[in-house]
Structure formats: structure tokens, C-alpha cells
mmCIF file of C-alpha atoms and ligand atoms in Angstrom:
data_model
loop_
_atom_site.group_PDB
_atom_site.id
_atom_site.type_symbol
_atom_site.label_atom_id
_atom_site.label_comp_id
_atom_site.label_asym_id
_atom_site.label_seq_id
_atom_site.Cartn_x
_atom_site.Cartn_y
_atom_site.Cartn_z
ATOM 1 C CA MET A 85 0.090 -0.150 0.011
ATOM 2 C CA SER A 86 1.482 3.672 -0.899
ATOM 3 C CA GLY A 87 -0.647 5.592 1.908
ATOM 4 C CA LEU A 88 -0.796 8.033 -0.866
ATOM 5 C CA MET A 89 -4.417 9.214 -0.812
ATOM 6 C CA PRO A 90 -4.568 9.926 -4.481
ATOM 7 C CA GLU A 91 -8.241 11.120 -4.321
ATOM 8 C CA ASN A 92 -7.362 14.387 -6.278
ATOM 9 C CA LEU A 93 -6.370 12.936 -9.627
ATOM 10 C CA ARG A 94 -6.110 16.721 -10.599
ATOM 11 C CA GLU A 95 -2.704 16.637 -9.098
ATOM 12 C CA SER A 96 0.187 17.447 -11.258
ATOM 13 C CA TRP A 97 3.466 15.255 -11.358
ATOM 14 C CA PHE A 98 6.844 15.070 -13.254
ATOM 15 C CA ILE A 99 8.434 12.971 -15.757
ATOM 16 C CA GLY A 100 11.828 14.648 -15.643
ATOM 17 C CA PRO A 101 11.164 18.221 -16.227
ATOM 18 C CA VAL A 102 7.850 17.564 -17.698
ATOM 19 C CA GLU A 103 4.596 18.287 -15.918
ATOM 20 C CA VAL A 104 1.773 16.117 -16.271
ATOM 21 C CA PRO A 105 -1.447 18.188 -15.019
ATOM 22 C CA THR A 106 -3.457 15.028 -13.834
ATOM 23 C CA ARG A 107 -3.105 11.738 -13.154
ATOM 24 C CA VAL A 108 -4.589 10.304 -16.008
ATOM 25 C CA VAL A 109 -2.723 9.443 -19.088
ATOM 26 C CA LEU A 110 -4.783 8.398 -22.483
ATOM 27 C CA ALA A 111 -3.313 4.897 -23.960
ATOM 28 C CA PRO A 112 -1.566 4.770 -27.074
ATOM 29 C CA MET A 113 -3.757 3.032 -29.469
ATOM 30 C CA ALA A 114 -3.050 1.784 -32.892
ATOM 31 C CA GLY A 115 -6.011 2.662 -35.046
ATOM 32 C CA VAL A 116 -7.379 4.755 -32.423
ATOM 33 C CA SER A 117 -4.955 7.407 -31.282
ATOM 34 C CA VAL A 118 -4.824 9.537 -34.055
ATOM 35 C CA GLN A 119 -4.588 13.481 -33.344
ATOM 36 C CA ALA A 120 -8.239 14.244 -32.986
ATOM 37 C CA PHE A 121 -8.527 11.712 -30.387
ATOM 38 C CA ARG A 122 -5.415 13.037 -28.566
ATOM 39 C CA ARG A 123 -6.917 16.451 -28.285
ATOM 40 C CA GLN A 124 -10.160 15.265 -27.643
ATOM 41 C CA GLY A 125 -8.489 13.431 -24.565
ATOM 42 C CA ARG A 126 -6.691 16.141 -23.088
ATOM 43 C CA ARG A 127 -9.770 18.567 -23.598
ATOM 44 C CA PHE A 128 -11.683 15.724 -20.879
ATOM 45 C CA GLY A 129 -8.727 15.812 -18.737
ATOM 46 C CA ALA A 130 -6.233 13.303 -19.633
ATOM 47 C CA GLY A 131 -2.780 14.733 -18.106
ATOM 48 C CA LEU A 132 -0.693 13.323 -20.955
ATOM 49 C CA VAL A 133 -1.347 11.670 -24.192
ATOM 50 C CA CYS A 134 0.086 9.321 -26.376
ATOM 51 C CA SER A 135 0.441 8.446 -30.395
ATOM 52 C CA GLU A 136 -0.369 5.082 -31.644
ATOM 53 C CA MET A 137 3.211 3.212 -32.307
ATOM 54 C CA VAL A 138 4.911 4.267 -34.959
ATOM 55 C CA SER A 139 7.686 2.224 -36.965
ATOM 56 C CA CYS A 140 11.069 3.072 -36.647
ATOM 57 C CA ALA A 141 12.031 1.547 -39.953
ATOM 58 C CA GLY A 142 9.360 3.617 -41.421
ATOM 59 C CA ILE A 143 10.461 6.750 -40.006
ATOM 60 C CA GLU A 144 13.884 5.956 -41.111
ATOM 61 C CA HIS A 145 12.503 5.295 -44.889
ATOM 62 C CA ARG A 146 10.684 8.547 -44.552
ATOM 63 C CA ASN A 147 7.482 6.680 -45.126
ATOM 64 C CA GLU A 148 4.910 9.372 -45.869
ATOM 65 C CA LYS A 149 2.018 7.654 -43.760
ATOM 66 C CA THR A 150 4.291 7.101 -41.242
ATOM 67 C CA LEU A 151 5.728 10.588 -40.947
ATOM 68 C CA GLY A 152 2.043 11.514 -40.932
ATOM 69 C CA TYR A 153 2.241 10.304 -37.398
ATOM 70 C CA LEU A 154 4.780 12.638 -36.050
ATOM 71 C CA ARG A 155 2.332 15.404 -36.569
ATOM 72 C CA VAL A 156 2.107 16.983 -33.175
ATOM 73 C CA ALA A 157 -0.608 20.148 -32.593
ATOM 74 C CA SER A 158 -0.351 22.921 -30.366
ATOM 75 C CA ASP A 159 -3.227 21.999 -27.725
ATOM 76 C CA GLU A 160 -1.664 18.505 -27.413
ATOM 77 C CA HIS A 161 1.108 18.990 -24.752
ATOM 78 C CA PRO A 162 2.403 16.955 -23.228
ATOM 79 C CA LEU A 163 2.624 14.397 -25.498
ATOM 80 C CA ALA A 164 4.626 11.490 -26.117
ATOM 81 C CA ILE A 165 4.941 9.918 -29.481
ATOM 82 C CA GLN A 166 5.655 6.184 -29.201
ATOM 83 C CA ILE A 167 8.058 3.916 -31.370
ATOM 84 C CA PHE A 168 8.735 0.699 -31.980
ATOM 85 C CA GLY A 169 11.823 -1.076 -33.660
ATOM 86 C CA SER A 170 14.572 -3.664 -32.741
ATOM 87 C CA GLU A 171 17.499 -1.972 -33.652
ATOM 88 C CA PRO A 172 19.372 0.620 -31.238
ATOM 89 C CA ARG A 173 20.879 2.761 -34.061
ATOM 90 C CA ALA A 174 17.382 3.199 -36.048
ATOM 91 C CA MET A 175 15.539 3.574 -33.034
ATOM 92 C CA ALA A 176 17.886 6.628 -31.919
ATOM 93 C CA GLU A 177 17.467 8.359 -35.290
ATOM 94 C CA ALA A 178 13.785 7.925 -34.904
ATOM 95 C CA ALA A 179 13.672 9.101 -31.503
ATOM 96 C CA ARG A 180 15.767 12.391 -33.012
ATOM 97 C CA MET A 181 12.996 12.783 -35.280
ATOM 98 C CA VAL A 182 10.306 12.747 -32.699
ATOM 99 C CA GLU A 183 12.024 15.244 -30.522
ATOM 100 C CA ALA A 184 12.517 17.563 -33.606
ATOM 101 C CA ALA A 185 8.677 16.993 -34.114
ATOM 102 C CA GLY A 186 7.739 18.612 -30.998
ATOM 103 C CA ALA A 187 6.805 15.437 -28.772
ATOM 104 C CA ASP A 188 7.656 16.286 -24.900
ATOM 105 C CA LEU A 189 8.677 12.702 -24.604
ATOM 106 C CA VAL A 190 9.497 9.312 -26.653
ATOM 107 C CA ASP A 191 7.985 6.207 -25.669
ATOM 108 C CA MET A 192 9.126 3.038 -26.568
ATOM 109 C CA ASN A 193 6.771 0.283 -26.777
ATOM 110 C CA PHE A 194 8.031 -2.949 -25.489
ATOM 111 C CA GLY A 195 4.870 -5.036 -25.106
ATOM 112 C CA CYS A 196 3.210 -4.950 -28.577
ATOM 113 C CA PRO A 197 2.186 -8.539 -28.822
ATOM 114 C CA VAL A 198 0.908 -8.870 -32.311
ATOM 115 C CA ARG A 199 3.265 -11.693 -34.411
ATOM 116 C CA LYS A 200 3.714 -9.147 -37.306
ATOM 117 C CA VAL A 201 5.783 -6.888 -34.344
ATOM 118 C CA THR A 202 7.466 -9.358 -32.477
ATOM 119 C CA LYS A 203 8.844 -11.411 -35.221
ATOM 120 C CA THR A 204 11.043 -8.310 -36.266
ATOM 121 C CA GLY A 205 12.590 -8.404 -32.637
ATOM 122 C CA ALA A 206 10.111 -5.893 -31.448
ATOM 123 C CA GLY A 207 7.694 -5.142 -29.193
ATOM 124 C CA ALA A 208 6.830 -7.952 -26.446
ATOM 125 C CA HIS A 209 10.009 -9.450 -27.986
ATOM 126 C CA LEU A 210 12.523 -7.733 -26.064
ATOM 127 C CA LEU A 211 11.078 -8.611 -22.876
ATOM 128 C CA GLU A 212 12.700 -11.835 -23.671
ATOM 129 C CA ASP A 213 15.965 -10.064 -24.676
ATOM 130 C CA ALA A 214 17.220 -7.711 -21.868
ATOM 131 C CA ALA A 215 20.483 -6.865 -23.276
ATOM 132 C CA LEU A 216 18.808 -5.794 -26.755
ATOM 133 C CA ALA A 217 16.139 -4.042 -24.473
ATOM 134 C CA CYS A 218 18.927 -2.058 -22.733
ATOM 135 C CA GLY A 219 20.918 -1.347 -25.743
ATOM 136 C CA ILE A 220 17.915 0.231 -27.321
ATOM 137 C CA THR A 221 16.573 2.266 -24.437
ATOM 138 C CA GLU A 222 20.818 3.656 -23.666
ATOM 139 C CA ALA A 223 20.785 4.424 -27.411
ATOM 140 C CA VAL A 224 17.430 6.242 -27.456
ATOM 141 C CA ALA A 225 17.960 8.018 -24.021
ATOM 142 C CA ASN A 226 21.436 9.467 -25.510
ATOM 143 C CA ALA A 227 19.844 10.652 -28.554
ATOM 144 C CA VAL A 228 17.386 13.115 -27.075
ATOM 145 C CA SER A 229 17.330 15.804 -24.383
ATOM 146 C CA VAL A 230 13.418 14.983 -23.584
ATOM 147 C CA PRO A 231 13.021 12.215 -21.196
ATOM 148 C CA VAL A 232 12.385 8.627 -22.586
ATOM 149 C CA SER A 233 9.691 6.152 -21.257
ATOM 150 C CA VAL A 234 9.081 2.362 -21.899
ATOM 151 C CA LYS A 235 5.922 0.614 -22.190
ATOM 152 C CA MET A 236 5.922 -2.823 -21.254
ATOM 153 C CA ARG A 237 3.743 -6.065 -20.457
ATOM 154 C CA ARG A 238 4.495 -8.067 -17.857
ATOM 155 C CA GLY A 239 6.370 -10.766 -19.919
ATOM 156 C CA VAL A 240 5.728 -12.868 -22.972
ATOM 157 C CA GLU A 241 4.142 -16.120 -21.153
ATOM 158 C CA ASP A 242 1.348 -16.199 -18.781
ATOM 159 C CA GLY A 243 2.414 -16.023 -15.299
ATOM 160 C CA SER A 244 5.892 -14.508 -16.648
ATOM 161 C CA ARG A 245 7.440 -11.808 -13.961
ATOM 162 C CA ARG A 246 10.243 -10.572 -16.416
ATOM 163 C CA CYS A 247 8.626 -7.002 -16.283
ATOM 164 C CA LEU A 248 10.316 -6.929 -12.465
ATOM 165 C CA GLU A 249 13.649 -8.074 -13.778
ATOM 166 C CA LEU A 250 13.941 -5.549 -16.704
ATOM 167 C CA GLY A 251 12.013 -2.680 -15.063
ATOM 168 C CA PRO A 252 15.167 -1.661 -13.240
ATOM 169 C CA ARG A 253 17.739 -2.394 -15.940
ATOM 170 C CA LEU A 254 15.554 -0.083 -18.340
ATOM 171 C CA VAL A 255 15.868 2.879 -15.722
ATOM 172 C CA GLU A 256 19.422 2.259 -15.051
ATOM 173 C CA ALA A 257 19.651 2.515 -19.064
ATOM 174 C CA GLY A 258 18.214 5.729 -19.030
ATOM 175 C CA ALA A 259 14.091 5.804 -18.820
ATOM 176 C CA SER A 260 12.484 8.157 -17.319
ATOM 177 C CA VAL A 261 9.081 6.657 -16.641
ATOM 178 C CA LEU A 262 7.792 3.439 -16.902
ATOM 179 C CA THR A 263 4.122 1.829 -18.132
ATOM 180 C CA LEU A 264 3.402 -1.694 -17.189
ATOM 181 C CA HIS A 265 0.246 -3.140 -18.900
ATOM 182 C CA PRO A 266 0.458 -6.300 -16.308
ATOM 183 C CA ARG A 267 -0.891 -8.917 -18.962
ATOM 184 C CA SER A 268 1.313 -11.289 -20.809
ATOM 185 C CA ALA A 269 1.577 -10.991 -24.627
ATOM 186 C CA ARG A 270 0.027 -14.591 -24.745
ATOM 187 C CA GLN A 271 -2.866 -13.117 -23.107
ATOM 188 C CA MET A 272 -3.587 -10.550 -25.525
ATOM 189 C CA TYR A 273 -6.508 -8.560 -23.858
ATOM 190 C CA THR A 274 -8.204 -11.771 -22.191
ATOM 191 C CA GLY A 275 -7.918 -12.676 -18.699
ATOM 192 C CA TYR A 276 -7.426 -9.676 -16.092
ATOM 193 C CA ALA A 277 -4.068 -6.972 -15.441
ATOM 194 C CA ASP A 278 -2.352 -8.339 -12.253
ATOM 195 C CA HIS A 279 -1.693 -4.839 -10.647
ATOM 196 C CA THR A 280 -0.067 -6.265 -7.814
ATOM 197 C CA LEU A 281 3.134 -6.742 -10.359
ATOM 198 C CA THR A 282 2.497 -2.753 -10.649
ATOM 199 C CA ALA A 283 2.885 -2.457 -6.844
ATOM 200 C CA GLU A 284 6.090 -4.583 -6.759
ATOM 201 C CA LEU A 285 7.427 -2.694 -9.762
ATOM 202 C CA VAL A 286 6.848 0.608 -8.164
ATOM 203 C CA SER A 287 8.926 -0.538 -4.921
ATOM 204 C CA LEU A 288 11.535 -1.355 -7.441
ATOM 205 C CA VAL A 289 11.999 1.740 -9.145
ATOM 206 C CA ASP A 290 12.607 5.091 -7.967
ATOM 207 C CA VAL A 291 11.115 6.760 -11.544
ATOM 208 C CA PRO A 292 7.280 7.309 -11.914
ATOM 209 C CA VAL A 293 5.231 4.470 -12.875
ATOM 210 C CA ILE A 294 1.977 4.344 -14.836
ATOM 211 C CA ALA A 295 -0.514 1.349 -14.565
ATOM 212 C CA SER A 296 -2.246 0.559 -17.368
ATOM 213 C CA GLY A 297 -5.121 -2.060 -17.875
ATOM 214 C CA ASP A 298 -8.493 -2.251 -16.881
ATOM 215 C CA ILE A 299 -8.733 1.037 -15.888
ATOM 216 C CA THR A 300 -12.604 1.516 -16.591
ATOM 217 C CA SER A 301 -14.065 3.591 -13.823
ATOM 218 C CA ARG A 302 -13.023 6.485 -11.401
ATOM 219 C CA ALA A 303 -13.514 4.021 -8.666
ATOM 220 C CA LYS A 304 -10.901 1.433 -10.152
ATOM 221 C CA ALA A 305 -8.643 3.889 -10.812
ATOM 222 C CA LEU A 306 -8.224 4.975 -7.166
ATOM 223 C CA ALA A 307 -8.195 1.631 -6.031
ATOM 224 C CA VAL A 308 -5.324 0.885 -8.405
ATOM 225 C CA LEU A 309 -3.386 4.236 -7.434
ATOM 226 C CA ASP A 310 -3.733 3.604 -3.958
ATOM 227 C CA ALA A 311 -2.674 -0.294 -3.755
ATOM 228 C CA THR A 312 0.031 0.091 -6.313
ATOM 229 C CA GLY A 313 1.631 3.569 -5.579
ATOM 230 C CA ALA A 314 1.656 4.497 -9.302
ATOM 231 C CA SER A 315 1.905 8.150 -10.159
ATOM 232 C CA ALA A 316 -0.781 7.548 -12.754
ATOM 233 C CA VAL A 317 -3.241 5.345 -14.447
ATOM 234 C CA MET A 318 -3.448 4.753 -18.358
ATOM 235 C CA VAL A 319 -6.944 4.716 -19.538
ATOM 236 C CA GLY A 320 -7.451 2.852 -22.901
ATOM 237 C CA ARG A 321 -10.702 0.776 -24.067
ATOM 238 C CA ALA A 322 -12.932 2.593 -21.833
ATOM 239 C CA ALA A 323 -11.709 5.892 -23.568
ATOM 240 C CA GLN A 324 -12.958 4.483 -27.044
ATOM 241 C CA GLY A 325 -15.939 6.418 -28.111
ATOM 242 C CA ASN A 326 -16.709 7.572 -24.525
ATOM 243 C CA PRO A 327 -14.131 10.900 -23.502
ATOM 244 C CA TRP A 328 -16.848 11.411 -20.800
ATOM 245 C CA ALA A 329 -15.190 8.335 -18.896
ATOM 246 C CA ILE A 330 -11.758 10.280 -18.611
ATOM 247 C CA ALA A 331 -13.294 13.135 -17.084
ATOM 248 C CA GLU A 332 -15.545 10.893 -15.004
ATOM 249 C CA ILE A 333 -12.206 9.417 -13.960
ATOM 250 C CA VAL A 334 -10.401 12.855 -13.515
ATOM 251 C CA ASP A 335 -13.258 14.683 -11.664
ATOM 252 C CA GLY A 336 -16.155 12.448 -11.305
ATOM 253 C CA ASP A 337 -18.329 11.624 -8.465
ATOM 254 C CA GLY A 338 -18.411 8.102 -9.310
ATOM 255 C CA ASP A 339 -22.422 8.195 -10.407
ATOM 256 C CA ASP A 340 -21.122 7.321 -14.150
ATOM 257 C CA ALA A 341 -23.915 9.703 -15.746
ATOM 258 C CA GLN A 342 -24.162 9.609 -19.286
ATOM 259 C CA PRO A 343 -23.634 12.275 -21.535
ATOM 260 C CA SER A 344 -27.109 13.655 -23.422
ATOM 261 C CA ARG A 345 -27.856 12.071 -26.906
ATOM 262 C CA GLU A 346 -26.791 15.839 -28.158
ATOM 263 C CA GLU A 347 -23.817 16.158 -26.448
ATOM 264 C CA VAL A 348 -22.723 12.530 -27.794
ATOM 265 C CA ALA A 349 -23.742 13.591 -31.334
ATOM 266 C CA ALA A 350 -21.993 17.174 -31.081
ATOM 267 C CA GLU A 351 -18.587 15.429 -29.712
ATOM 268 C CA LEU A 352 -18.988 12.728 -32.327
ATOM 269 C CA ILE A 353 -19.581 14.969 -35.255
ATOM 270 C CA HIS A 354 -16.358 17.246 -34.130
ATOM 271 C CA PHE A 355 -14.314 14.286 -34.066
ATOM 272 C CA ILE A 356 -15.463 13.074 -37.533
ATOM 273 C CA ARG A 357 -14.776 16.606 -39.069
ATOM 274 C CA GLU A 358 -11.346 16.898 -37.079
ATOM 275 C CA THR A 359 -10.245 13.249 -38.268
ATOM 276 C CA ALA A 360 -11.127 13.914 -41.947
ATOM 277 C CA ARG A 361 -9.185 17.223 -41.696
ATOM 278 C CA GLU A 362 -6.136 15.134 -40.194
ATOM 279 C CA LEU A 363 -6.657 11.859 -42.795
ATOM 280 C CA GLY A 364 -8.404 13.099 -45.503
ATOM 281 C CA GLU A 365 -11.865 12.182 -46.608
ATOM 282 C CA ARG A 366 -11.127 8.935 -47.937
ATOM 283 C CA ARG A 367 -8.855 7.315 -45.320
ATOM 284 C CA ALA A 368 -11.353 9.085 -42.648
ATOM 285 C CA SER A 369 -14.504 7.646 -43.910
ATOM 286 C CA GLY A 370 -13.249 3.983 -43.331
ATOM 287 C CA PHE A 371 -11.152 4.583 -40.242
ATOM 288 C CA LEU A 372 -14.119 6.189 -38.561
ATOM 289 C CA LYS A 373 -16.566 3.421 -38.912
ATOM 290 C CA LYS A 374 -15.597 1.794 -35.371
ATOM 291 C CA PHE A 375 -16.152 4.965 -34.004
ATOM 292 C CA TYR A 376 -19.840 5.097 -34.752
ATOM 293 C CA ALA A 377 -20.482 1.999 -32.722
ATOM 294 C CA TRP A 378 -18.136 3.167 -29.766
ATOM 295 C CA TYR A 379 -19.942 6.353 -29.693
ATOM 296 C CA LEU A 380 -23.381 5.447 -30.386
ATOM 297 C CA GLY A 381 -23.622 2.348 -28.109
ATOM 298 C CA HIS A 382 -23.941 2.460 -24.548
ATOM 299 C CA GLY A 383 -27.764 2.545 -24.979
ATOM 300 C CA ARG A 384 -27.152 6.116 -26.522
ATOM 301 C CA PHE A 385 -28.864 5.512 -30.039
ATOM 302 C CA PRO A 386 -30.827 2.466 -31.063
ATOM 303 C CA LYS A 387 -28.571 -0.303 -33.276
ATOM 304 C CA PRO A 388 -30.506 0.233 -36.148
ATOM 305 C CA PHE A 389 -29.506 3.915 -36.273
ATOM 306 C CA LYS A 390 -25.592 2.938 -35.804
ATOM 307 C CA ASN A 391 -26.217 0.201 -38.482
ATOM 308 C CA GLU A 392 -27.296 2.839 -40.786
ATOM 309 C CA LEU A 393 -24.452 5.260 -40.521
ATOM 310 C CA VAL A 394 -22.112 2.768 -40.877
ATOM 311 C CA GLN A 395 -23.620 2.132 -44.641
ATOM 312 C CA LEU A 396 -23.241 5.883 -45.509
ATOM 313 C CA HIS A 397 -20.563 6.590 -48.014
ATOM 314 C CA SER A 398 -19.060 10.077 -46.878
ATOM 315 C CA THR A 399 -18.537 11.702 -43.745
ATOM 316 C CA ASP A 400 -20.683 14.742 -44.618
ATOM 317 C CA GLU A 401 -23.708 12.130 -44.985
ATOM 318 C CA VAL A 402 -23.184 10.964 -41.546
ATOM 319 C CA VAL A 403 -23.012 14.459 -40.157
ATOM 320 C CA THR A 404 -26.353 15.343 -41.700
ATOM 321 C CA ARG A 405 -27.640 12.415 -40.528
ATOM 322 C CA LEU A 406 -26.460 12.732 -36.902
ATOM 323 C CA LEU A 407 -27.624 16.278 -37.099
ATOM 324 C CA ALA A 408 -31.315 15.018 -37.953
ATOM 325 C CA ALA A 409 -31.387 12.725 -35.341
ATOM 326 C CA ALA A 410 -29.989 15.028 -32.546
ATOM 327 C CA PRO A 411 -30.981 18.413 -33.801
ATOM 328 C CA GLY A 412 -30.076 20.133 -30.247
ATOM 329 C CA ALA A 413 -26.302 19.164 -31.164
ATOM 330 C CA ALA A 414 -25.948 22.036 -33.089
ATOM 331 C CA ALA A 415 -25.538 24.492 -30.691
ATOM 332 C CA ARG A 416 -22.809 22.567 -28.683
ATOM 333 C CA LEU A 417 -21.021 21.722 -32.003
ATOM 334 C CA ALA A 418 -20.894 25.640 -32.589
ATOM 335 C CA GLU A 419 -19.088 25.984 -28.810
ATOM 336 C CA LEU A 420 -16.775 22.804 -29.465
ATOM 337 C CA GLU A 421 -15.680 24.565 -33.152
ATOM 338 C CA VAL A 422 -15.184 27.976 -32.052
ATOM 339 C CA ASN A 423 -12.275 26.973 -29.554
ATOM 340 C CA VAL A 424 -10.439 24.997 -32.538
ATOM 341 C CA PRO A 425 -6.992 26.508 -33.844
ATOM 342 C CA ASP A 426 -6.972 26.329 -37.421
ATOM 343 C CA SER A 427 -4.852 23.911 -38.809
ATOM 344 C CA GLU A 428 -2.263 26.053 -40.100
ATOM 345 C CA LEU A 429 -1.739 27.051 -36.341
ATOM 346 C CA LEU A 430 -1.930 23.833 -35.114
ATOM 347 C CA LEU A 431 1.007 22.357 -37.074
ATOM 348 C CA GLU A 432 2.761 25.527 -36.857
ATOM 349 C CA GLY A 433 5.744 23.732 -34.913
ATOM 350 C CA MET A 434 6.422 21.156 -37.343
ATOM 351 C CA PRO A 435 9.789 21.266 -39.464
ATOM 352 C CA ILE A 436 8.629 20.590 -43.054
ATOM 353 C CA SER A 437 11.374 18.271 -43.209
ATOM 354 C CA VAL A 438 9.715 15.907 -40.811
ATOM 355 C CA TYR A 439 6.674 15.908 -42.550
ATOM 356 C CA GLY A 440 8.209 16.207 -46.540
ATOM 357 C CA GLY A 441 6.205 19.560 -46.608
ATOM 358 C CA GLY A 442 2.847 17.761 -47.241
HETATM 359 C C1 FMN B 263 -7.171 -1.218 -30.513
HETATM 360 C C2 FMN B 263 -5.824 -1.321 -29.300
HETATM 361 C C3 FMN B 263 -4.620 -0.809 -29.988
HETATM 362 C C4 FMN B 263 -3.375 -0.932 -28.949
HETATM 363 N N1 FMN B 263 -2.236 -0.132 -29.533
HETATM 364 C C5 FMN B 263 -1.163 0.091 -28.672
HETATM 365 C C6 FMN B 263 -0.142 0.521 -29.021
HETATM 366 O O1 FMN B 263 0.023 1.152 -30.501
HETATM 367 N N2 FMN B 263 1.058 0.728 -28.547
HETATM 368 C C7 FMN B 263 1.243 0.191 -26.958
HETATM 369 O O2 FMN B 263 1.918 0.398 -26.319
HETATM 370 N N3 FMN B 263 -0.264 -0.208 -26.825
HETATM 371 C C8 FMN B 263 -1.297 -0.365 -27.380
HETATM 372 N N4 FMN B 263 -2.680 -0.810 -26.821
HETATM 373 C C9 FMN B 263 -2.488 -1.350 -25.441
HETATM 374 C C10 FMN B 263 -3.244 -0.393 -24.356
HETATM 375 O O3 FMN B 263 -2.212 0.961 -24.694
HETATM 376 C C11 FMN B 263 -3.190 -0.760 -23.012
HETATM 377 O O4 FMN B 263 -1.897 -0.867 -22.471
HETATM 378 C C12 FMN B 263 -4.341 -1.798 -23.066
HETATM 379 O O5 FMN B 263 -5.518 -1.722 -23.877
HETATM 380 C C13 FMN B 263 -4.731 -2.174 -21.512
HETATM 381 O O6 FMN B 263 -5.611 -1.236 -20.996
HETATM 382 P P1 FMN B 263 -6.919 -0.807 -21.310
HETATM 383 O O7 FMN B 263 -7.496 -2.191 -20.395
HETATM 384 O O8 FMN B 263 -7.366 0.488 -20.631
HETATM 385 O O9 FMN B 263 -7.633 -0.789 -22.555
HETATM 386 C C14 FMN B 263 -3.702 -1.225 -27.828
HETATM 387 C C15 FMN B 263 -4.744 -1.671 -27.223
HETATM 388 C C16 FMN B 263 -5.641 -1.684 -28.068
HETATM 389 C C17 FMN B 263 -7.347 -2.195 -27.251
#
């Protein structure tokens, strides 16, 4: 037990010199954590947000789509960009690009269980190769002046405690913060996250630890912070199509009140427009389909309505249909849009060399 009494999740904490204003971190999620998602997360109270995992090979080869993942908006800070790879030199080079792009932290993925990633020696494979994991961490920490973090799972095999051996060595190699998702790679997302390991890790290292896995409510967040002594909790799946969960965890009174239909429709339309601006209409319309189910679920809209939206061809059609179903959303939407910096301003700090000028 930490004896920390973390009722106030609006208390700031530090990763090296980076001040994180709340104890809730928005999880990196491939296919989800676009800029619009991260900016929304910050607006709803996440103290730190993270990009999805970005391939260091893609960065090295200046792949245009990969470089698009390095775009940082002015209202995202503090923000981590997560990279994955298996070669210290390439990871160090990618980390330099991430720093140049304006990230406040370089995060490294030592936890991805997907075979396409692990077979290249990256992601969760690194939990099995401590020498390489430490070599990468050291190379990256030496390459940049921003703090470096590592996100890992408990180990590859079920019941593994590998994270407890590796964690302190990663800190010695230069990691300024560790995030632990205490499931094995084998487990993928089944079973549950065993945060007794998070508590053990906290007791072994003198850097902040972020607890990831199954944080779905304020009660769960408080219980995990209290039981582990972690500096923050990370919220992933619970925030998909549900930014209100972040606000509830940070500030709520535990009653899990649902937002009104108008609020949901306004937030979704805003998200659609931001994403279309970010990814372009063609990519955005496919990307967004899963979000319709996430936003409109929770009993907020009838199921046939969601099915209808998924069939529509353009994001404009979806917006029109949403406004027809919840006309009161227009006023809330106008409020949301007033506060958005335009894209020129958002991308002001972006070195042309990083994004290839596009
Ligand atoms: C769709 C999806 C994509 C994910 N992508 C990443 C990723 O790119 N990098 C990473 O470190 N973790 C990734 N994760 C793991 C999450 O960051 C988080 O650790 C995990 O989902 C457990 O937290 P949760 O129970 O709050 O969802 C992903 C998870 C999901 C569900």
C-alpha cells in the first residue's frame, strides 16, 4: 500500500522536467490514437496523451504515411510519441525525429504482442532480450534531450514476472518513466491485468510508474493508484468513443452519468470533422466506422441507427444524419468549433523536413 490517498486526480506530477497536470494518461492505441483522439483526451482531462506506435523503420525510410504520425498539434502537450523497432541505431534516429517533431516524451513499445511486430524482434519480443532492450533504451536516451519512457507487458508467457527484472535495468539504461500493462503477451487482452505486479515494480524503481490495464471507472482508478503507488493510471479501451469516461475518472463523483444524445452527437461530429481534416476524407471514412459503434453504443442511440451510419459513404452524410437525429447538437457543436485553432496554427511547429512538406 502506498498510503498516498490519491483522491485528487487533478494533482500534477513530473516526468523529469515535464509536468503532467493530472494523474490520468490516455493510452496509445494503434488505429485509434489519432491527433483528434489525443486532443479530445486532453480536453476531457487526460494529463498526458500518446500517439499510436510508429515504426522506426517507416521513419528511417521517410515513409509518408508514417511521417504523418509525427504531426503534433499545439493543444496536445504534454504528448508522447511512441516508436517501435529492434535496432538501437534506428530507434535512436527515430527518437531524434520524434523530438524534432515536438513531442515532450519519446515512448518505446516493449509490449506489442502482435506477431507481425514481435517476429521482427520488436514489441513484446524485447521482454525476452534484456540486453537488446537495454541497448535500445540507452541509445534512445542518449540521442534526445526529452525524457524517454518504456511501455511494457508483464512478460511473454502467462504468469511471467519478467517486467520486474527488466524494469530496474531499463531505468539504469535511461528510462525516466515506465508504463506497465500487467498482462502477458500471450494473453493479448483476455483475463485481467494483475496490478500486484505494478505495485512490485513501483517498489523496485525510483522513477514514476504508470498503471495500464482495465481502468474503466473512477473507483477502479483510485483503487489501483492506492494499491500500487503508481503515479498515474492509463485509460485505453474505456475511452474509445467515450471521452466522458476520462472526465468521470479525473473529476467524477462516481455516478457514471451518461452524456445526453445531443452531447454525444456534437462530440462525434466534431471528432469526424477533425479526423477528416487530419487523414483526408477517403482514409477517414473507413477509419471512423468503428467509432460510430463506440460513440452510439452504451444505450445512447438505437442499434439500427448505428448500422445505418456505417452504410453511408461520406463523412458529410454521417454528419447530416446525426444532426437530423439530434438537432440540439448544433449549438454544442458551434461551441466546440469556436475553440479549435485552425490547422495552420496547429501544425505551426512542424519542421517541413519531418513531414516531407505535405
Ligand atoms: C486497439 C488497441 C490498440 C493498441 N495499440 C497499442 C499501441 O500502439 N501501443 C501500445 O503500447 N499499446 C497499445 N495498446 C494497449 C493499450 O495501450 C493498453 O495498454 C491496453 O489496452 C490495456 O489498457 P485498457 O484495459 O485500458 O484498454 C492497444 C490496445 C488496443 C485495445
